[in-house]
Short mmCIF file of C-alpha atoms in Angstrom, two decimals:
data_model
loop_
_atom_site.label_atom_id
_atom_site.label_comp_id
_atom_site.label_asym_id
_atom_site.label_seq_id
_atom_site.Cartn_x
_atom_site.Cartn_y
_atom_site.Cartn_z
CA UNK A 1 141.84 97.91 168.24
CA UNK A 2 139.18 95.89 166.42
CA UNK A 3 138.42 98.50 163.70
CA UNK A 4 140.55 101.09 162.05
CA UNK A 5 138.99 104.61 162.30
CA UNK A 6 139.85 106.44 159.09
CA UNK A 7 139.29 109.63 157.15
CA UNK A 8 139.50 110.22 153.37
CA UNK A 9 141.08 113.33 151.86
CA UNK A 10 139.90 113.84 148.35
CA UNK A 11 136.44 112.69 147.21
CA UNK A 12 136.81 112.36 143.44
CA UNK A 13 136.32 109.11 141.64
CA UNK A 14 138.99 107.11 143.54
CA UNK A 15 138.13 108.69 146.94
CA UNK A 16 134.46 107.72 146.49
CA UNK A 17 135.50 104.20 145.37
CA UNK A 18 137.58 103.77 148.55
CA UNK A 19 134.76 105.20 150.68
CA UNK A 20 132.28 102.69 149.30
CA UNK A 21 134.69 99.76 149.90
CA UNK A 22 135.62 100.97 153.40
CA UNK A 23 131.94 101.19 154.40
CA UNK A 24 131.41 97.58 153.23
CA UNK A 25 134.46 96.32 155.21
CA UNK A 26 134.45 94.86 158.67
CA UNK A 27 137.93 96.29 159.26
CA UNK A 28 137.05 99.98 159.13
CA UNK A 29 135.02 102.79 160.60
CA UNK A 30 134.88 105.71 158.17
CA UNK A 31 134.54 108.82 160.35
CA UNK A 32 135.20 111.68 157.86
CA UNK A 33 135.68 112.73 154.22
CA UNK A 34 137.17 116.02 153.13
CA UNK A 35 137.24 117.68 149.79
CA UNK A 36 137.59 121.23 148.58
CA UNK A 37 134.13 120.72 147.02
CA UNK A 38 131.47 118.80 148.88
CA UNK A 39 128.23 119.57 147.04
CA UNK A 40 128.64 116.54 144.78
CA UNK A 41 128.67 114.22 147.86
CA UNK A 42 125.21 115.18 149.14
CA UNK A 43 123.19 112.94 146.85
CA UNK A 44 125.36 109.81 147.21
CA UNK A 45 123.33 107.52 149.40
CA UNK A 46 126.12 105.40 150.90
CA UNK A 47 127.99 108.48 152.02
CA UNK A 48 125.09 109.47 154.25
CA UNK A 49 126.54 107.00 156.74
CA UNK A 50 129.68 109.09 157.10
CA UNK A 51 129.42 111.31 160.21
CA UNK A 52 131.68 114.20 158.96
CA UNK A 53 131.76 115.73 155.53
CA UNK A 54 134.12 118.79 155.45
CA UNK A 55 136.00 121.11 153.18
CA UNK A 56 138.88 121.31 155.62
CA UNK A 57 141.42 118.42 155.57
CA UNK A 58 142.78 119.55 158.90
CA UNK A 59 139.51 118.38 160.54
CA UNK A 60 140.80 114.85 159.68
CA UNK A 61 144.47 115.33 160.19
CA UNK A 62 143.98 116.81 163.67
CA UNK A 63 141.29 114.44 164.84
CA UNK A 64 142.80 112.24 167.63
CA UNK A 65 140.19 109.51 167.02
CA UNK A 66 141.32 108.89 163.44
CA UNK A 67 143.99 106.22 163.17
CA UNK A 68 144.71 106.41 159.44
CA UNK A 69 144.09 108.57 156.42
CA UNK A 70 143.47 107.80 152.81
CA UNK A 71 145.04 110.53 150.61
CA UNK A 72 143.10 110.57 147.27
CA UNK A 73 143.46 114.29 146.48
CA UNK A 74 145.41 115.76 143.54
CA UNK A 75 149.05 114.73 143.38
CA UNK A 76 150.31 118.29 144.06
CA UNK A 77 148.73 118.12 147.53
CA UNK A 78 150.12 114.71 148.57
CA UNK A 79 153.40 115.76 150.16
CA UNK A 80 151.77 118.27 152.53
CA UNK A 81 149.04 115.92 153.60
CA UNK A 82 151.43 113.01 154.07
CA UNK A 83 153.78 115.14 156.21
CA UNK A 84 150.97 116.42 158.39
CA UNK A 85 149.46 113.01 158.81
CA UNK A 86 152.76 111.33 159.70
CA UNK A 87 153.59 114.05 162.30
CA UNK A 88 150.14 113.50 163.81
CA UNK A 89 150.92 109.82 164.11
CA UNK A 90 148.41 108.63 161.54
CA UNK A 91 149.04 105.69 159.20
CA UNK A 92 148.77 106.58 155.54
CA UNK A 93 147.34 105.12 152.39
CA UNK A 94 148.21 107.33 149.42
CA UNK A 95 147.19 107.08 145.81
CA UNK A 96 149.96 107.08 143.22
CA UNK A 97 152.13 108.93 142.43
CA UNK A 98 153.38 110.09 145.75
CA UNK A 99 154.45 113.38 144.14
CA UNK A 100 155.67 114.88 140.90
CA UNK A 101 158.98 115.86 142.57
CA UNK A 102 161.49 113.11 143.27
CA UNK A 103 163.50 115.15 145.83
CA UNK A 104 160.35 116.00 147.79
CA UNK A 105 159.36 112.32 147.72
CA UNK A 106 162.79 111.39 149.07
CA UNK A 107 162.54 113.98 151.83
CA UNK A 108 159.07 112.70 152.81
CA UNK A 109 160.37 109.13 153.06
CA UNK A 110 162.68 110.35 155.85
CA UNK A 111 159.58 111.79 157.60
CA UNK A 112 157.85 108.41 157.40
CA UNK A 113 160.93 106.67 158.75
CA UNK A 114 161.26 109.17 161.68
CA UNK A 115 157.61 108.95 162.71
CA UNK A 116 157.31 105.18 162.30
CA UNK A 117 153.80 105.26 160.80
CA UNK A 118 152.78 102.68 158.20
CA UNK A 119 152.51 103.86 154.64
CA UNK A 120 150.94 102.10 151.63
CA UNK A 121 150.97 103.29 148.00
CA UNK A 122 147.80 102.64 145.94
CA UNK A 123 149.42 100.11 143.56
CA UNK A 124 146.22 98.07 143.38
CA UNK A 125 147.43 95.72 140.65
CA UNK A 126 149.70 94.00 143.17
CA UNK A 127 146.46 92.76 144.80
CA UNK A 128 144.81 91.49 141.63
CA UNK A 129 144.26 87.68 142.00
CA UNK A 130 145.73 86.91 138.63
CA UNK A 131 148.81 89.09 138.82
CA UNK A 132 149.47 88.05 142.38
CA UNK A 133 149.38 84.38 141.33
CA UNK A 134 151.84 85.12 138.52
CA UNK A 135 154.07 86.83 141.09
CA UNK A 136 153.91 83.82 143.38
CA UNK A 137 154.72 81.39 140.48
CA UNK A 138 157.89 83.41 139.77
CA UNK A 139 158.86 83.63 143.41
CA UNK A 140 158.38 79.91 143.91
CA UNK A 141 160.84 79.15 141.11
CA UNK A 142 158.21 77.36 139.00
CA UNK A 143 159.51 78.85 135.70
CA UNK A 144 163.16 79.03 136.79
CA UNK A 145 165.02 82.32 136.51
CA UNK A 146 163.17 85.04 134.73
CA UNK A 147 164.82 86.22 131.54
CA UNK A 148 162.19 88.45 129.86
CA UNK A 149 159.18 90.18 131.38
CA UNK A 150 156.53 91.70 129.12
CA UNK A 151 153.67 93.99 130.10
CA UNK A 152 150.97 95.25 127.76
CA UNK A 153 148.95 98.14 129.27
CA UNK A 154 146.55 99.99 126.99
CA UNK A 155 143.63 102.14 127.94
CA UNK A 156 140.37 101.77 126.05
CA UNK A 157 139.90 105.54 125.45
CA UNK A 158 142.17 108.60 125.46
CA UNK A 159 141.48 110.99 128.36
CA UNK A 160 140.20 114.52 127.72
CA UNK A 161 142.77 117.21 127.21
CA UNK A 162 142.01 118.87 130.57
CA UNK A 163 143.07 115.67 132.19
CA UNK A 164 146.19 115.34 130.01
CA UNK A 165 147.31 118.85 131.03
CA UNK A 166 147.40 118.03 134.76
CA UNK A 167 148.24 114.32 134.66
CA UNK A 168 152.03 114.76 134.62
CA UNK A 169 152.31 112.76 131.40
CA UNK A 170 151.94 109.15 130.35
CA UNK A 171 155.04 107.90 132.21
CA UNK A 172 154.06 109.19 135.67
CA UNK A 173 150.27 108.92 135.28
CA UNK A 174 149.73 105.67 133.43
CA UNK A 175 152.97 103.73 133.05
CA UNK A 176 153.80 104.16 136.70
CA UNK A 177 151.50 101.10 137.46
CA UNK A 178 153.50 99.10 134.95
CA UNK A 179 156.86 100.23 136.40
CA UNK A 180 155.71 98.97 139.77
CA UNK A 181 154.33 95.78 138.38
CA UNK A 182 157.53 94.87 136.49
CA UNK A 183 159.55 95.42 139.65
CA UNK A 184 156.97 93.35 141.66
CA UNK A 185 157.31 90.47 139.18
CA UNK A 186 161.08 90.58 138.76
CA UNK A 187 161.87 91.20 142.46
CA UNK A 188 164.77 93.35 141.25
CA UNK A 189 165.62 96.99 140.69
CA UNK A 190 166.17 98.39 137.21
CA UNK A 191 169.66 99.27 135.91
CA UNK A 192 168.68 101.26 132.78
CA UNK A 193 165.73 102.20 130.66
CA UNK A 194 165.23 103.13 127.01
CA UNK A 195 162.05 104.64 125.59
CA UNK A 196 160.65 105.19 122.13
CA UNK A 197 157.43 107.13 122.21
CA UNK A 198 155.07 108.99 119.88
CA UNK A 199 151.83 110.92 119.79
CA UNK A 200 149.78 108.89 117.33
CA UNK A 201 146.16 109.21 118.56
CA UNK A 202 145.74 112.93 118.09
CA UNK A 203 147.60 116.14 118.96
CA UNK A 204 146.05 116.67 122.43
CA UNK A 205 149.12 114.94 123.77
CA UNK A 206 151.83 116.62 121.69
CA UNK A 207 150.27 119.98 122.48
CA UNK A 208 150.99 119.25 126.14
CA UNK A 209 154.52 117.89 125.76
CA UNK A 210 153.16 114.33 126.18
CA UNK A 211 152.86 111.05 124.26
CA UNK A 212 150.08 108.48 123.83
CA UNK A 213 152.06 105.45 122.70
CA UNK A 214 155.32 104.06 124.11
CA UNK A 215 157.64 101.13 123.93
CA UNK A 216 159.82 100.89 127.10
CA UNK A 217 162.73 98.53 127.50
CA UNK A 218 164.41 97.91 130.79
CA UNK A 219 167.49 96.03 132.01
CA UNK A 220 167.36 94.59 135.52
CA UNK A 221 170.24 94.16 137.99
CA UNK A 222 170.91 90.61 136.76
CA UNK A 223 170.87 91.68 133.10
CA UNK A 224 167.41 90.14 132.50
CA UNK A 225 165.12 92.24 130.34
CA UNK A 226 161.72 93.92 130.51
CA UNK A 227 159.41 95.35 127.92
CA UNK A 228 156.37 97.59 128.52
CA UNK A 229 154.09 98.70 125.72
CA UNK A 230 151.62 101.40 126.48
CA UNK A 231 148.78 103.07 124.52
CA UNK A 232 146.18 105.55 125.58
CA UNK A 233 143.61 104.05 123.23
CA UNK A 234 142.85 100.42 122.49
CA UNK A 235 139.48 100.48 120.74
CA UNK A 236 138.59 96.86 121.72
CA UNK A 237 138.81 97.44 125.49
CA UNK A 238 141.11 97.69 128.47
CA UNK A 239 144.15 95.63 127.45
CA UNK A 240 146.02 94.33 130.49
CA UNK A 241 148.37 91.36 129.96
CA UNK A 242 151.63 90.15 131.43
CA UNK A 243 154.17 87.46 130.65
CA UNK A 244 157.19 86.29 132.50
CA UNK A 245 159.51 83.99 130.51
CA UNK A 246 162.13 81.94 132.42
CA UNK A 247 164.74 79.31 131.67
CA UNK A 248 162.31 76.58 132.89
CA UNK A 249 158.98 77.87 131.58
CA UNK A 250 156.63 80.82 131.31
CA UNK A 251 153.64 82.33 133.16
CA UNK A 252 151.07 84.49 131.41
CA UNK A 253 148.00 86.52 132.49
CA UNK A 254 145.53 87.21 129.71
CA UNK A 255 142.84 89.86 129.60
CA UNK A 256 139.78 89.48 131.88
CA UNK A 257 136.42 89.44 130.07
CA UNK A 258 132.83 89.77 131.25
CA UNK A 259 132.38 86.11 130.55
CA UNK A 260 134.66 83.32 129.31
CA UNK A 261 132.01 82.02 126.84
CA UNK A 262 133.24 81.28 123.33
CA UNK A 263 130.74 80.65 120.53
CA UNK A 264 131.94 78.73 117.44
CA UNK A 265 129.87 78.52 114.25
CA UNK A 266 130.60 78.05 110.54
CA UNK A 267 130.61 81.83 110.25
CA UNK A 268 132.93 82.83 113.06
CA UNK A 269 134.38 82.06 116.48
CA UNK A 270 133.35 84.86 118.84
CA UNK A 271 134.01 85.73 122.51
CA UNK A 272 133.65 88.84 124.73
CA UNK A 273 136.01 91.78 124.37
CA UNK A 274 138.19 92.64 127.40
CA UNK A 275 136.53 94.53 130.23
CA UNK A 276 136.25 98.13 129.27
CA UNK A 277 137.05 100.19 132.37
CA UNK A 278 139.79 99.96 134.99
CA UNK A 279 137.25 100.06 137.83
CA UNK A 280 135.73 96.83 136.45
CA UNK A 281 138.98 95.08 135.68
CA UNK A 282 140.66 95.86 139.05
CA UNK A 283 137.61 96.02 141.33
CA UNK A 284 138.79 93.03 143.31
CA UNK A 285 142.26 94.63 143.64
CA UNK A 286 140.81 97.79 145.06
CA UNK A 287 138.97 95.82 147.68
CA UNK A 288 141.99 93.61 148.53
CA UNK A 289 144.44 96.48 148.84
CA UNK A 290 142.43 98.27 151.56
CA UNK A 291 141.91 94.96 153.41
CA UNK A 292 145.66 94.45 153.31
CA UNK A 293 146.28 97.95 154.64
CA UNK A 294 143.95 97.38 157.55
CA UNK A 295 145.56 94.05 158.38
CA UNK A 296 149.02 95.58 158.28
CA UNK A 297 147.97 97.96 161.09
CA UNK A 298 145.53 95.84 163.10
CA UNK A 299 147.75 92.77 163.04
CA UNK A 300 151.09 94.53 162.51
CA UNK A 301 151.75 92.74 159.21
CA UNK A 302 154.23 93.97 156.53
CA UNK A 303 153.09 96.45 153.93
CA UNK A 304 152.97 94.96 150.40
CA UNK A 305 153.22 98.26 148.43
CA UNK A 306 155.63 100.35 150.51
CA UNK A 307 156.73 103.96 150.28
CA UNK A 308 160.03 102.76 148.75
CA UNK A 309 158.04 101.02 145.95
CA UNK A 310 156.35 104.31 145.17
CA UNK A 311 159.69 106.11 145.10
CA UNK A 312 161.24 103.54 142.75
CA UNK A 313 158.29 103.74 140.35
CA UNK A 314 158.64 107.53 140.31
CA UNK A 315 162.31 107.22 139.56
CA UNK A 316 161.51 104.93 136.61
CA UNK A 317 158.88 107.36 135.34
CA UNK A 318 161.37 110.22 135.54
CA UNK A 319 164.05 108.10 133.73
CA UNK A 320 161.57 107.12 131.09
CA UNK A 321 160.65 110.74 130.35
CA UNK A 322 164.32 111.71 130.18
CA UNK A 323 164.98 108.85 127.86
CA UNK A 324 162.20 109.93 125.54
CA UNK A 325 163.16 113.57 125.66
CA UNK A 326 166.87 113.02 125.07
CA UNK A 327 166.55 109.97 122.85
CA UNK A 328 169.03 107.84 124.84
CA UNK A 329 169.33 105.08 127.36
CA UNK A 330 169.19 106.43 130.92
CA UNK A 331 171.06 104.72 133.75
CA UNK A 332 169.04 104.73 136.98
CA UNK A 333 172.25 105.50 138.83
CA UNK A 334 172.02 108.98 137.28
CA UNK A 335 168.88 109.67 139.33
CA UNK A 336 169.58 107.64 142.47
#
């Protein structure tokens, strides 16, 4: 096999992004895209190279020529598509979260194990050059033993209320990336989690039993600590920073900006604000994650963002929501 023949299920913003990157890759042949609505795809020039555009996902799942599927549909459809794809011996790339139901996620993990297909979760931040370098610095022991990990993750603009209603909430929709990243950096599972959260931007969140601002503290298996701070609205741009503090030093990743130019005058010192949109900030990560997925199949390499990583991030999201709702520290053993 020199190229991976794939289909994409779900052609919203992320599905279209993956389609574009797949078409530009030497590792893939994109045979088909399915979505419940396809009219919006007719005028996208680069999709004219895709042989099959269909409203029926089974056209992809039952196609013997397709080696792997990208599942980019709404979260409530993931489990069904994952199960069908695995039973049809197709490797799977699935956007996060795997599902909104922990028990269904656990059951589906057993299907993946039974069928032996490869499965990658769309935790694209693991593939960002800067975050991956920080991870490698920690793994190499350059800063000694990690003692405190801090993640700042703030969106530039609050989403519309229709999105809030179906998102599953801040912890499973937004912070799930941070839960995965903090595990990726620490290399350990979390023992317990404590959350303080509020709705401070406006009442579109509180109306939907959600929050827009959160401080999340975590204790790891070795008693080291983690802190995540989230906000749905940082008016200055997409705020994405990490810091790992160890007994022999510290590694930090600052915000990425359109340029690194700094202008100093007697009036002010000015520089660019952070990149505004996640598709800009993590563009390289989106490209790298699908390259890695292809290599894991074509060259039988290990998956970097495994099903188990998706499950652990979901468990943390569930524990975080429970901590907020019940105003207490939640032990992960309660959920595992």
